[in-house]
Short mmCIF file of N, CA and C in Angstrom, two decimals:
data_model
loop_
_atom_site.label_atom_id
_atom_site.label_comp_id
_atom_site.label_asym_id
_atom_site.label_seq_id
_atom_site.Cartn_x
_atom_site.Cartn_y
_atom_site.Cartn_z
N ASP G 1444 -6.58 7.28 -16.92
CA ASP G 1444 -7.66 7.46 -15.96
C ASP G 1444 -7.61 6.36 -14.90
N ILE G 1445 -6.43 6.14 -14.37
CA ILE G 1445 -6.24 5.04 -13.42
C ILE G 1445 -6.24 5.51 -11.98
N MET G 1446 -6.43 4.56 -11.10
CA MET G 1446 -6.22 4.75 -9.67
C MET G 1446 -4.99 3.92 -9.32
N ILE G 1447 -4.12 4.48 -8.49
CA ILE G 1447 -3.00 3.70 -7.97
C ILE G 1447 -3.34 3.37 -6.53
N ASN G 1448 -3.53 2.09 -6.26
CA ASN G 1448 -3.83 1.61 -4.91
C ASN G 1448 -2.62 0.86 -4.38
N ALA G 1449 -2.08 1.34 -3.29
CA ALA G 1449 -0.97 0.66 -2.64
C ALA G 1449 -1.48 0.07 -1.33
N ILE G 1450 -1.13 -1.18 -1.10
CA ILE G 1450 -1.61 -1.90 0.08
C ILE G 1450 -0.43 -2.53 0.80
N ASP G 1451 -0.45 -2.47 2.14
CA ASP G 1451 0.52 -3.19 2.95
C ASP G 1451 -0.23 -3.80 4.13
N LEU G 1452 0.18 -4.97 4.53
CA LEU G 1452 -0.44 -5.67 5.65
C LEU G 1452 0.61 -5.96 6.72
N GLU G 1453 0.16 -5.96 7.96
CA GLU G 1453 0.98 -6.46 9.06
C GLU G 1453 0.20 -7.58 9.72
N TRP G 1454 0.92 -8.60 10.13
CA TRP G 1454 0.27 -9.70 10.83
C TRP G 1454 1.11 -10.10 12.02
N HIS G 1455 0.45 -10.68 12.99
CA HIS G 1455 1.09 -11.09 14.23
C HIS G 1455 2.09 -12.19 13.93
N ASP G 1456 3.27 -12.06 14.49
CA ASP G 1456 4.34 -13.00 14.17
C ASP G 1456 4.11 -14.40 14.73
N ARG G 1457 3.31 -14.52 15.79
CA ARG G 1457 3.17 -15.83 16.43
C ARG G 1457 1.75 -16.38 16.41
N GLU G 1458 0.77 -15.58 16.54
CA GLU G 1458 -0.63 -16.04 16.65
C GLU G 1458 -1.21 -16.41 15.30
N ARG G 1459 -0.74 -17.52 14.73
CA ARG G 1459 -1.27 -18.03 13.47
C ARG G 1459 -1.28 -16.97 12.36
N GLY G 1460 -0.39 -16.00 12.48
CA GLY G 1460 -0.31 -14.97 11.43
C GLY G 1460 -1.55 -14.11 11.33
N GLU G 1461 -2.21 -13.86 12.47
CA GLU G 1461 -3.43 -13.05 12.46
C GLU G 1461 -3.16 -11.65 11.91
N LEU G 1462 -4.01 -11.20 11.02
CA LEU G 1462 -3.90 -9.88 10.41
C LEU G 1462 -4.21 -8.82 11.47
N THR G 1463 -3.28 -7.87 11.66
CA THR G 1463 -3.45 -6.85 12.69
C THR G 1463 -3.64 -5.44 12.14
N GLU G 1464 -3.08 -5.16 10.96
CA GLU G 1464 -3.15 -3.81 10.38
C GLU G 1464 -3.22 -3.88 8.86
N ILE G 1465 -3.82 -2.84 8.28
CA ILE G 1465 -3.81 -2.66 6.83
C ILE G 1465 -3.47 -1.20 6.56
N GLY G 1466 -2.48 -1.00 5.71
CA GLY G 1466 -2.13 0.34 5.26
C GLY G 1466 -2.55 0.51 3.81
N ILE G 1467 -3.14 1.64 3.51
CA ILE G 1467 -3.62 1.91 2.15
C ILE G 1467 -3.15 3.30 1.74
N ALA G 1468 -2.62 3.41 0.54
CA ALA G 1468 -2.30 4.71 -0.05
C ALA G 1468 -2.95 4.75 -1.43
N VAL G 1469 -3.64 5.84 -1.72
CA VAL G 1469 -4.40 5.95 -2.97
C VAL G 1469 -4.00 7.24 -3.69
N LEU G 1470 -3.67 7.08 -4.97
CA LEU G 1470 -3.38 8.23 -5.83
C LEU G 1470 -4.28 8.14 -7.05
N ASP G 1471 -5.10 9.16 -7.23
CA ASP G 1471 -6.01 9.23 -8.37
C ASP G 1471 -5.30 9.99 -9.49
N SER G 1472 -5.13 9.36 -10.64
CA SER G 1472 -4.42 10.01 -11.75
C SER G 1472 -5.11 11.29 -12.19
N ARG G 1473 -6.41 11.41 -11.94
CA ARG G 1473 -7.12 12.65 -12.30
C ARG G 1473 -6.61 13.83 -11.48
N ASP G 1474 -6.16 13.54 -10.24
CA ASP G 1474 -5.68 14.61 -9.36
C ASP G 1474 -4.32 15.15 -9.77
N ILE G 1475 -3.59 14.41 -10.60
CA ILE G 1475 -2.27 14.88 -11.02
C ILE G 1475 -2.19 15.14 -12.52
N LYS G 1476 -3.34 15.08 -13.17
CA LYS G 1476 -3.39 15.21 -14.64
C LYS G 1476 -2.70 16.47 -15.14
N ASN G 1477 -2.96 17.60 -14.54
CA ASN G 1477 -2.36 18.86 -14.98
C ASN G 1477 -1.41 19.43 -13.94
N VAL G 1478 -0.82 18.54 -13.14
CA VAL G 1478 0.08 18.96 -12.07
C VAL G 1478 1.50 18.52 -12.41
N GLU G 1479 2.42 19.47 -12.43
CA GLU G 1479 3.83 19.12 -12.61
C GLU G 1479 4.28 18.34 -11.38
N PRO G 1480 5.12 17.33 -11.55
CA PRO G 1480 5.54 16.53 -10.40
C PRO G 1480 6.25 17.35 -9.32
N GLY G 1481 6.99 18.38 -9.75
CA GLY G 1481 7.75 19.17 -8.79
C GLY G 1481 9.03 18.46 -8.40
N THR G 1482 9.80 19.09 -7.53
CA THR G 1482 11.06 18.51 -7.08
C THR G 1482 10.79 17.19 -6.37
N ASN G 1483 11.44 16.14 -6.84
CA ASN G 1483 11.28 14.80 -6.27
C ASN G 1483 9.83 14.35 -6.20
N GLY G 1484 9.00 14.84 -7.10
CA GLY G 1484 7.60 14.42 -7.14
C GLY G 1484 6.74 14.96 -6.03
N GLU G 1485 7.22 16.00 -5.34
CA GLU G 1485 6.51 16.56 -4.18
C GLU G 1485 5.06 16.90 -4.47
N ASN G 1486 4.80 17.53 -5.60
CA ASN G 1486 3.43 17.95 -5.90
C ASN G 1486 2.49 16.76 -6.07
N TRP G 1487 3.01 15.68 -6.61
CA TRP G 1487 2.19 14.48 -6.76
C TRP G 1487 1.98 13.80 -5.41
N MET G 1488 3.02 13.78 -4.59
CA MET G 1488 2.91 13.13 -3.27
C MET G 1488 1.86 13.81 -2.40
N LYS G 1489 1.67 15.09 -2.60
CA LYS G 1489 0.65 15.82 -1.83
C LYS G 1489 -0.76 15.39 -2.20
N GLN G 1490 -0.91 14.69 -3.31
CA GLN G 1490 -2.23 14.25 -3.76
C GLN G 1490 -2.59 12.84 -3.28
N VAL G 1491 -1.67 12.21 -2.59
CA VAL G 1491 -1.90 10.84 -2.12
C VAL G 1491 -2.71 10.87 -0.82
N TRP G 1492 -3.66 9.95 -0.72
CA TRP G 1492 -4.46 9.76 0.49
C TRP G 1492 -3.94 8.53 1.21
N TYR G 1493 -3.68 8.67 2.52
CA TYR G 1493 -3.13 7.57 3.32
C TYR G 1493 -4.14 7.13 4.37
N TYR G 1494 -4.24 5.81 4.54
CA TYR G 1494 -5.17 5.23 5.51
C TYR G 1494 -4.47 4.15 6.31
N HIS G 1495 -4.80 4.09 7.59
CA HIS G 1495 -4.25 3.05 8.47
C HIS G 1495 -5.41 2.41 9.21
N LEU G 1496 -5.62 1.13 8.94
CA LEU G 1496 -6.70 0.38 9.57
C LEU G 1496 -6.11 -0.60 10.58
N ARG G 1497 -6.69 -0.63 11.78
CA ARG G 1497 -6.34 -1.64 12.77
C ARG G 1497 -7.51 -2.59 12.88
N ILE G 1498 -7.21 -3.86 12.95
CA ILE G 1498 -8.24 -4.89 12.97
C ILE G 1498 -8.65 -5.18 14.41
N LYS G 1499 -9.92 -4.95 14.72
CA LYS G 1499 -10.43 -5.10 16.09
C LYS G 1499 -10.18 -6.49 16.66
N GLU G 1500 -10.39 -7.51 15.84
CA GLU G 1500 -10.28 -8.88 16.34
C GLU G 1500 -8.85 -9.24 16.77
N ALA G 1501 -7.85 -8.53 16.24
CA ALA G 1501 -6.46 -8.87 16.55
C ALA G 1501 -5.70 -7.70 17.18
N GLY G 1502 -6.38 -6.62 17.48
CA GLY G 1502 -5.72 -5.42 18.00
C GLY G 1502 -5.06 -5.60 19.36
N HIS G 1503 -5.49 -6.61 20.10
CA HIS G 1503 -4.92 -6.85 21.42
C HIS G 1503 -3.58 -7.59 21.37
N LEU G 1504 -3.24 -8.14 20.23
CA LEU G 1504 -2.00 -8.91 20.10
C LEU G 1504 -0.81 -7.95 20.10
N GLN G 1505 0.15 -8.20 20.98
CA GLN G 1505 1.24 -7.26 21.20
C GLN G 1505 2.55 -7.62 20.52
N PHE G 1506 2.77 -8.88 20.21
CA PHE G 1506 4.08 -9.27 19.69
C PHE G 1506 4.16 -9.04 18.19
N SER G 1507 4.81 -7.99 17.80
CA SER G 1507 5.12 -7.77 16.39
C SER G 1507 6.26 -6.76 16.31
N LYS G 1508 6.79 -6.55 15.12
CA LYS G 1508 7.99 -5.74 14.95
C LYS G 1508 7.76 -4.24 15.10
N GLY G 1509 6.62 -3.75 14.68
CA GLY G 1509 6.41 -2.32 14.63
C GLY G 1509 5.51 -1.81 15.73
N ASN G 1510 5.25 -0.51 15.69
CA ASN G 1510 4.37 0.11 16.68
C ASN G 1510 3.11 0.60 15.97
N PRO G 1511 1.99 -0.09 16.16
CA PRO G 1511 0.77 0.30 15.47
C PRO G 1511 0.20 1.64 15.93
N GLU G 1512 0.73 2.17 17.02
CA GLU G 1512 0.27 3.46 17.55
C GLU G 1512 0.96 4.64 16.87
N LYS G 1513 1.94 4.40 16.04
CA LYS G 1513 2.79 5.48 15.51
C LYS G 1513 2.56 5.79 14.04
N PHE G 1514 1.31 5.76 13.58
CA PHE G 1514 1.00 6.13 12.20
C PHE G 1514 1.24 7.63 12.03
N GLN G 1515 2.05 8.00 11.05
CA GLN G 1515 2.50 9.38 10.88
C GLN G 1515 1.84 10.14 9.74
N TRP G 1516 0.88 9.53 9.05
CA TRP G 1516 0.35 10.13 7.83
C TRP G 1516 -1.14 10.42 7.90
N GLY G 1517 -1.72 10.34 9.07
CA GLY G 1517 -3.15 10.59 9.19
C GLY G 1517 -3.68 9.98 10.47
N THR G 1518 -4.90 9.52 10.42
CA THR G 1518 -5.58 8.97 11.59
C THR G 1518 -5.77 7.47 11.42
N THR G 1519 -5.54 6.75 12.49
CA THR G 1519 -5.79 5.31 12.51
C THR G 1519 -7.26 5.07 12.79
N VAL G 1520 -7.84 4.11 12.09
CA VAL G 1520 -9.25 3.76 12.28
C VAL G 1520 -9.33 2.28 12.65
N TRP G 1521 -10.09 1.98 13.70
CA TRP G 1521 -10.33 0.60 14.10
C TRP G 1521 -11.52 0.06 13.31
N VAL G 1522 -11.34 -1.11 12.72
CA VAL G 1522 -12.40 -1.74 11.93
C VAL G 1522 -12.43 -3.24 12.23
N THR G 1523 -13.57 -3.84 11.96
CA THR G 1523 -13.65 -5.30 12.03
C THR G 1523 -13.04 -5.88 10.77
N MET G 1524 -12.80 -7.16 10.79
CA MET G 1524 -12.26 -7.83 9.60
C MET G 1524 -13.22 -7.68 8.43
N GLU G 1525 -14.52 -7.79 8.69
CA GLU G 1525 -15.51 -7.64 7.61
C GLU G 1525 -15.52 -6.22 7.06
N GLN G 1526 -15.40 -5.22 7.93
CA GLN G 1526 -15.34 -3.84 7.46
C GLN G 1526 -14.08 -3.61 6.62
N ALA G 1527 -12.96 -4.18 7.06
CA ALA G 1527 -11.72 -4.05 6.30
C ALA G 1527 -11.87 -4.67 4.91
N LYS G 1528 -12.51 -5.82 4.85
CA LYS G 1528 -12.73 -6.48 3.56
C LYS G 1528 -13.60 -5.60 2.66
N ALA G 1529 -14.63 -4.98 3.23
CA ALA G 1529 -15.50 -4.09 2.45
C ALA G 1529 -14.74 -2.86 1.96
N ILE G 1530 -13.87 -2.31 2.80
CA ILE G 1530 -13.08 -1.14 2.41
C ILE G 1530 -12.16 -1.50 1.24
N LEU G 1531 -11.48 -2.64 1.34
CA LEU G 1531 -10.59 -3.06 0.25
C LEU G 1531 -11.37 -3.35 -1.03
N THR G 1532 -12.53 -3.96 -0.88
CA THR G 1532 -13.38 -4.22 -2.05
C THR G 1532 -13.74 -2.90 -2.73
N ASP G 1533 -14.12 -1.90 -1.94
CA ASP G 1533 -14.43 -0.58 -2.51
C ASP G 1533 -13.22 0.05 -3.19
N CYS G 1534 -12.04 -0.11 -2.59
CA CYS G 1534 -10.81 0.47 -3.17
C CYS G 1534 -10.50 -0.10 -4.54
N PHE G 1535 -10.93 -1.32 -4.79
CA PHE G 1535 -10.64 -1.95 -6.08
C PHE G 1535 -11.86 -1.95 -7.00
N ASN G 1536 -12.83 -1.12 -6.65
CA ASN G 1536 -14.03 -0.95 -7.48
C ASN G 1536 -14.45 0.51 -7.50
N TRP G 1537 -13.50 1.41 -7.79
CA TRP G 1537 -13.80 2.84 -7.85
C TRP G 1537 -14.76 3.10 -9.00
N PRO G 1538 -15.86 3.79 -8.74
CA PRO G 1538 -16.79 4.11 -9.84
C PRO G 1538 -16.14 5.05 -10.85
N ALA G 1539 -16.49 4.86 -12.10
CA ALA G 1539 -15.91 5.68 -13.17
C ALA G 1539 -16.44 7.11 -13.14
N GLU G 1540 -17.59 7.33 -12.53
CA GLU G 1540 -18.23 8.64 -12.50
C GLU G 1540 -18.50 9.16 -13.90
N ASP G 1541 -18.73 8.23 -14.80
CA ASP G 1541 -18.98 8.57 -16.19
C ASP G 1541 -20.19 7.77 -16.65
N ILE G 1542 -21.25 8.46 -16.99
CA ILE G 1542 -22.48 7.79 -17.39
C ILE G 1542 -22.26 6.92 -18.63
N GLN G 1543 -21.35 7.35 -19.50
CA GLN G 1543 -21.09 6.59 -20.73
C GLN G 1543 -20.39 5.27 -20.44
N ASP G 1544 -19.62 5.21 -19.35
CA ASP G 1544 -18.86 4.00 -19.03
C ASP G 1544 -19.08 3.65 -17.56
N PRO G 1545 -20.02 2.78 -17.27
CA PRO G 1545 -20.34 2.46 -15.88
C PRO G 1545 -19.34 1.50 -15.21
N ARG G 1546 -18.35 1.03 -15.95
CA ARG G 1546 -17.39 0.10 -15.36
C ARG G 1546 -16.52 0.80 -14.32
N PRO G 1547 -16.03 0.05 -13.33
CA PRO G 1547 -15.08 0.65 -12.36
C PRO G 1547 -13.80 1.07 -13.06
N ARG G 1548 -13.10 1.99 -12.43
CA ARG G 1548 -11.85 2.51 -13.00
C ARG G 1548 -10.73 1.48 -12.93
N PRO G 1549 -9.81 1.53 -13.87
CA PRO G 1549 -8.67 0.61 -13.83
C PRO G 1549 -7.74 0.93 -12.65
N ILE G 1550 -7.17 -0.12 -12.09
CA ILE G 1550 -6.34 0.00 -10.90
C ILE G 1550 -4.93 -0.49 -11.18
N VAL G 1551 -3.94 0.30 -10.77
CA VAL G 1551 -2.57 -0.18 -10.67
C VAL G 1551 -2.38 -0.54 -9.20
N PHE G 1552 -2.05 -1.79 -8.95
CA PHE G 1552 -1.91 -2.31 -7.60
C PHE G 1552 -0.43 -2.29 -7.23
N LEU G 1553 -0.08 -1.48 -6.22
CA LEU G 1553 1.30 -1.23 -5.84
C LEU G 1553 1.58 -1.80 -4.45
N GLY G 1554 2.78 -2.31 -4.28
CA GLY G 1554 3.19 -2.77 -2.95
C GLY G 1554 4.68 -3.05 -2.92
N HIS G 1555 5.15 -3.40 -1.75
CA HIS G 1555 6.54 -3.80 -1.56
C HIS G 1555 6.51 -5.26 -1.10
N ALA G 1556 7.11 -6.15 -1.86
CA ALA G 1556 6.96 -7.60 -1.65
C ALA G 1556 5.47 -7.94 -1.76
N LEU G 1557 4.90 -7.49 -2.83
CA LEU G 1557 3.45 -7.56 -3.06
C LEU G 1557 2.89 -8.98 -2.94
N HIS G 1558 3.66 -9.96 -3.37
CA HIS G 1558 3.18 -11.34 -3.32
C HIS G 1558 2.80 -11.78 -1.91
N ASN G 1559 3.52 -11.27 -0.89
CA ASN G 1559 3.19 -11.62 0.50
C ASN G 1559 1.82 -11.08 0.89
N ASP G 1560 1.54 -9.84 0.51
CA ASP G 1560 0.25 -9.23 0.87
C ASP G 1560 -0.89 -9.88 0.10
N ILE G 1561 -0.67 -10.21 -1.16
CA ILE G 1561 -1.70 -10.89 -1.94
C ILE G 1561 -2.04 -12.24 -1.30
N ARG G 1562 -1.01 -12.97 -0.89
CA ARG G 1562 -1.22 -14.28 -0.25
C ARG G 1562 -1.99 -14.12 1.06
N LYS G 1563 -1.62 -13.14 1.89
CA LYS G 1563 -2.29 -12.93 3.18
C LYS G 1563 -3.74 -12.51 3.00
N LEU G 1564 -4.01 -11.66 2.01
CA LEU G 1564 -5.40 -11.26 1.75
C LEU G 1564 -6.26 -12.48 1.43
N LYS G 1565 -5.71 -13.40 0.66
CA LYS G 1565 -6.45 -14.62 0.32
C LYS G 1565 -6.61 -15.52 1.54
N GLU G 1566 -5.51 -15.72 2.29
CA GLU G 1566 -5.52 -16.62 3.44
C GLU G 1566 -6.41 -16.12 4.57
N LYS G 1567 -6.25 -14.87 4.94
CA LYS G 1567 -6.89 -14.35 6.15
C LYS G 1567 -8.22 -13.66 5.92
N MET G 1568 -8.47 -13.19 4.71
CA MET G 1568 -9.72 -12.49 4.44
C MET G 1568 -10.56 -13.18 3.38
N GLY G 1569 -9.99 -14.17 2.72
CA GLY G 1569 -10.70 -14.81 1.61
C GLY G 1569 -10.92 -13.83 0.47
N LEU G 1570 -9.99 -12.89 0.32
CA LEU G 1570 -10.15 -11.81 -0.66
C LEU G 1570 -9.12 -11.95 -1.78
N ASP G 1571 -9.61 -12.20 -2.97
CA ASP G 1571 -8.78 -12.27 -4.17
C ASP G 1571 -9.09 -11.02 -4.98
N LEU G 1572 -8.19 -10.04 -4.92
CA LEU G 1572 -8.44 -8.76 -5.59
C LEU G 1572 -8.53 -8.88 -7.10
N ASP G 1573 -7.97 -9.94 -7.67
CA ASP G 1573 -8.07 -10.15 -9.11
C ASP G 1573 -9.50 -10.45 -9.56
N GLN G 1574 -10.33 -10.92 -8.63
CA GLN G 1574 -11.70 -11.30 -8.99
C GLN G 1574 -12.52 -10.12 -9.53
N PHE G 1575 -12.13 -8.90 -9.20
CA PHE G 1575 -12.91 -7.74 -9.62
C PHE G 1575 -12.64 -7.35 -11.08
N GLY G 1576 -11.54 -7.80 -11.62
CA GLY G 1576 -11.21 -7.50 -13.01
C GLY G 1576 -10.79 -6.06 -13.24
N THR G 1577 -10.43 -5.34 -12.19
CA THR G 1577 -10.06 -3.93 -12.33
C THR G 1577 -8.55 -3.71 -12.33
N ILE G 1578 -7.79 -4.67 -11.87
CA ILE G 1578 -6.33 -4.51 -11.79
C ILE G 1578 -5.74 -4.68 -13.19
N VAL G 1579 -5.13 -3.60 -13.68
CA VAL G 1579 -4.51 -3.64 -15.00
C VAL G 1579 -3.00 -3.88 -14.91
N LYS G 1580 -2.44 -3.63 -13.73
CA LYS G 1580 -1.01 -3.86 -13.55
C LYS G 1580 -0.71 -3.99 -12.06
N LYS G 1581 0.21 -4.90 -11.75
CA LYS G 1581 0.73 -5.03 -10.39
C LYS G 1581 2.17 -4.54 -10.41
N VAL G 1582 2.49 -3.66 -9.48
CA VAL G 1582 3.82 -3.06 -9.43
C VAL G 1582 4.41 -3.30 -8.04
N ASP G 1583 5.56 -3.94 -8.01
CA ASP G 1583 6.25 -4.23 -6.76
C ASP G 1583 7.51 -3.36 -6.71
N THR G 1584 7.66 -2.58 -5.64
CA THR G 1584 8.81 -1.68 -5.56
C THR G 1584 10.13 -2.44 -5.45
N GLN G 1585 10.10 -3.69 -5.00
CA GLN G 1585 11.34 -4.49 -5.02
C GLN G 1585 11.80 -4.72 -6.46
N ILE G 1586 10.86 -5.01 -7.33
CA ILE G 1586 11.18 -5.23 -8.74
C ILE G 1586 11.53 -3.91 -9.43
N MET G 1587 10.78 -2.84 -9.10
CA MET G 1587 11.11 -1.52 -9.66
C MET G 1587 12.55 -1.15 -9.33
N ALA G 1588 12.93 -1.36 -8.07
CA ALA G 1588 14.28 -1.01 -7.63
C ALA G 1588 15.33 -1.76 -8.44
N LYS G 1589 15.11 -3.05 -8.60
CA LYS G 1589 16.04 -3.87 -9.38
C LYS G 1589 16.13 -3.35 -10.82
N ASN G 1590 14.98 -2.98 -11.39
CA ASN G 1590 14.94 -2.51 -12.78
C ASN G 1590 15.63 -1.16 -12.99
N VAL G 1591 15.71 -0.34 -11.94
CA VAL G 1591 16.40 0.95 -12.07
C VAL G 1591 17.82 0.90 -11.49
N GLY G 1592 18.27 -0.31 -11.16
CA GLY G 1592 19.65 -0.48 -10.72
C GLY G 1592 19.90 -0.27 -9.24
N ILE G 1593 18.84 -0.29 -8.44
CA ILE G 1593 19.00 -0.21 -7.00
C ILE G 1593 18.82 -1.63 -6.47
N GLY G 1594 19.91 -2.20 -6.00
CA GLY G 1594 19.83 -3.60 -5.60
C GLY G 1594 20.16 -3.81 -4.14
N PRO G 1595 19.83 -4.98 -3.67
CA PRO G 1595 20.16 -5.31 -2.28
C PRO G 1595 21.65 -5.55 -2.13
N ARG G 1596 22.13 -5.37 -0.94
CA ARG G 1596 23.56 -5.59 -0.67
C ARG G 1596 23.85 -7.08 -0.52
N ARG G 1597 23.18 -7.73 0.40
CA ARG G 1597 23.48 -9.13 0.68
C ARG G 1597 22.27 -10.04 0.50
N ARG G 1598 21.15 -9.48 0.17
CA ARG G 1598 19.93 -10.27 0.03
C ARG G 1598 19.54 -10.30 -1.44
N GLN G 1599 18.62 -11.21 -1.74
CA GLN G 1599 18.17 -11.30 -3.12
C GLN G 1599 17.18 -10.19 -3.46
N VAL G 1600 16.47 -9.69 -2.46
CA VAL G 1600 15.52 -8.60 -2.68
C VAL G 1600 15.82 -7.48 -1.69
N ILE G 1601 15.46 -6.28 -2.07
CA ILE G 1601 15.76 -5.12 -1.23
C ILE G 1601 14.63 -4.89 -0.22
N GLY G 1602 15.01 -4.60 1.01
CA GLY G 1602 14.03 -4.27 2.03
C GLY G 1602 13.57 -2.83 1.88
N LEU G 1603 12.44 -2.51 2.48
CA LEU G 1603 11.89 -1.16 2.35
C LEU G 1603 12.81 -0.11 2.97
N ALA G 1604 13.37 -0.38 4.15
CA ALA G 1604 14.25 0.60 4.79
C ALA G 1604 15.47 0.89 3.92
N THR G 1605 16.06 -0.16 3.36
CA THR G 1605 17.22 0.02 2.48
C THR G 1605 16.85 0.79 1.23
N LEU G 1606 15.70 0.47 0.64
CA LEU G 1606 15.25 1.18 -0.55
C LEU G 1606 15.06 2.67 -0.24
N CYS G 1607 14.41 2.96 0.87
CA CYS G 1607 14.23 4.37 1.26
C CYS G 1607 15.58 5.06 1.39
N ASN G 1608 16.51 4.44 2.10
CA ASN G 1608 17.84 5.04 2.28
C ASN G 1608 18.54 5.26 0.95
N GLU G 1609 18.43 4.31 0.04
CA GLU G 1609 19.05 4.45 -1.29
C GLU G 1609 18.46 5.63 -2.06
N LEU G 1610 17.21 5.96 -1.78
CA LEU G 1610 16.54 7.07 -2.47
C LEU G 1610 16.62 8.38 -1.69
N GLY G 1611 17.39 8.38 -0.60
CA GLY G 1611 17.59 9.60 0.17
C GLY G 1611 16.47 9.91 1.15
N ILE G 1612 15.70 8.90 1.49
CA ILE G 1612 14.59 9.06 2.44
C ILE G 1612 15.01 8.45 3.77
N SER G 1613 14.70 9.13 4.86
CA SER G 1613 14.96 8.59 6.19
C SER G 1613 13.65 8.10 6.77
N PRO G 1614 13.33 6.82 6.59
CA PRO G 1614 12.04 6.32 7.07
C PRO G 1614 12.03 6.19 8.59
N SER G 1615 10.87 6.36 9.16
CA SER G 1615 10.73 6.15 10.60
C SER G 1615 9.46 5.37 10.87
N GLU G 1616 9.47 4.68 12.00
CA GLU G 1616 8.33 3.89 12.45
C GLU G 1616 7.86 2.89 11.40
N LEU G 1617 8.84 2.18 10.81
CA LEU G 1617 8.47 1.14 9.86
C LEU G 1617 7.84 -0.04 10.61
N HIS G 1618 7.22 -0.90 9.89
CA HIS G 1618 6.42 -2.03 10.38
C HIS G 1618 5.15 -1.55 11.08
N ASN G 1619 4.83 -0.29 10.93
CA ASN G 1619 3.46 0.19 11.08
C ASN G 1619 3.02 0.26 9.63
N CYS G 1620 2.05 -0.55 9.24
CA CYS G 1620 1.80 -0.70 7.80
C CYS G 1620 1.28 0.58 7.15
N GLY G 1621 0.71 1.49 7.91
CA GLY G 1621 0.33 2.78 7.34
C GLY G 1621 1.56 3.56 6.92
N ASN G 1622 2.58 3.55 7.76
CA ASN G 1622 3.84 4.21 7.42
C ASN G 1622 4.55 3.47 6.29
N ASP G 1623 4.55 2.13 6.37
CA ASP G 1623 5.21 1.34 5.33
C ASP G 1623 4.64 1.65 3.95
N ILE G 1624 3.32 1.74 3.86
CA ILE G 1624 2.72 1.94 2.54
C ILE G 1624 2.94 3.38 2.06
N ALA G 1625 3.02 4.32 2.99
CA ALA G 1625 3.34 5.69 2.61
C ALA G 1625 4.74 5.75 2.00
N PHE G 1626 5.71 5.12 2.66
CA PHE G 1626 7.07 5.12 2.13
C PHE G 1626 7.16 4.31 0.84
N THR G 1627 6.37 3.26 0.72
CA THR G 1627 6.34 2.48 -0.53
C THR G 1627 5.86 3.35 -1.69
N MET G 1628 4.78 4.10 -1.47
CA MET G 1628 4.26 4.99 -2.52
C MET G 1628 5.29 6.05 -2.88
N ILE G 1629 5.92 6.63 -1.89
CA ILE G 1629 6.93 7.67 -2.14
C ILE G 1629 8.09 7.09 -2.96
N CYS G 1630 8.56 5.92 -2.57
CA CYS G 1630 9.65 5.27 -3.32
C CYS G 1630 9.24 5.01 -4.77
N ALA G 1631 8.02 4.53 -4.95
CA ALA G 1631 7.54 4.24 -6.32
C ALA G 1631 7.51 5.52 -7.15
N LEU G 1632 7.02 6.61 -6.58
CA LEU G 1632 6.96 7.87 -7.33
C LEU G 1632 8.36 8.38 -7.66
N LEU G 1633 9.29 8.20 -6.73
CA LEU G 1633 10.67 8.64 -6.99
C LEU G 1633 11.35 7.80 -8.07
N MET G 1634 10.99 6.53 -8.15
CA MET G 1634 11.62 5.66 -9.15
C MET G 1634 10.92 5.70 -10.51
N ALA G 1635 9.71 6.22 -10.55
CA ALA G 1635 8.92 6.19 -11.80
C ALA G 1635 9.52 7.11 -12.86
#
């Protein structure tokens, strides 16, 4: 009865690392309970919800690797930093919807190079997702890839574009964190 929350952040390369975007992908295990994965997990991927948040305070900053205008999985929403923090807090405190158990649902926290995003959430938002006590497992697709024998060519860790290519996915518009987290979720489902 878990929620899989995948998070990716983008930050400005020069302006003190200001947070510019947040990508969120959510998969509720209840939605796939009686669903066959299908070819390459297609049926499960259709159950994922994708979100792309742009941070109002830093939206004017132009120097970064990706194109924040090119989110391919839904609609981009502009939010303040405080609204973004509230959204993430809600994502890690899903109600159980069970009168017998009022505790929030357990969360599997997914990401690619997850340690970077965890550090940025603490630095830029003062948000430590572990404080909620809902995270039962952290899953990093870089580590998953290594564990299933998909390794980097010349680097110690595999990049998202390389991982996608190794799994037969042609990613586009990477470094838009909404797209990045969508491809991260897809890679995780393919490797699971």
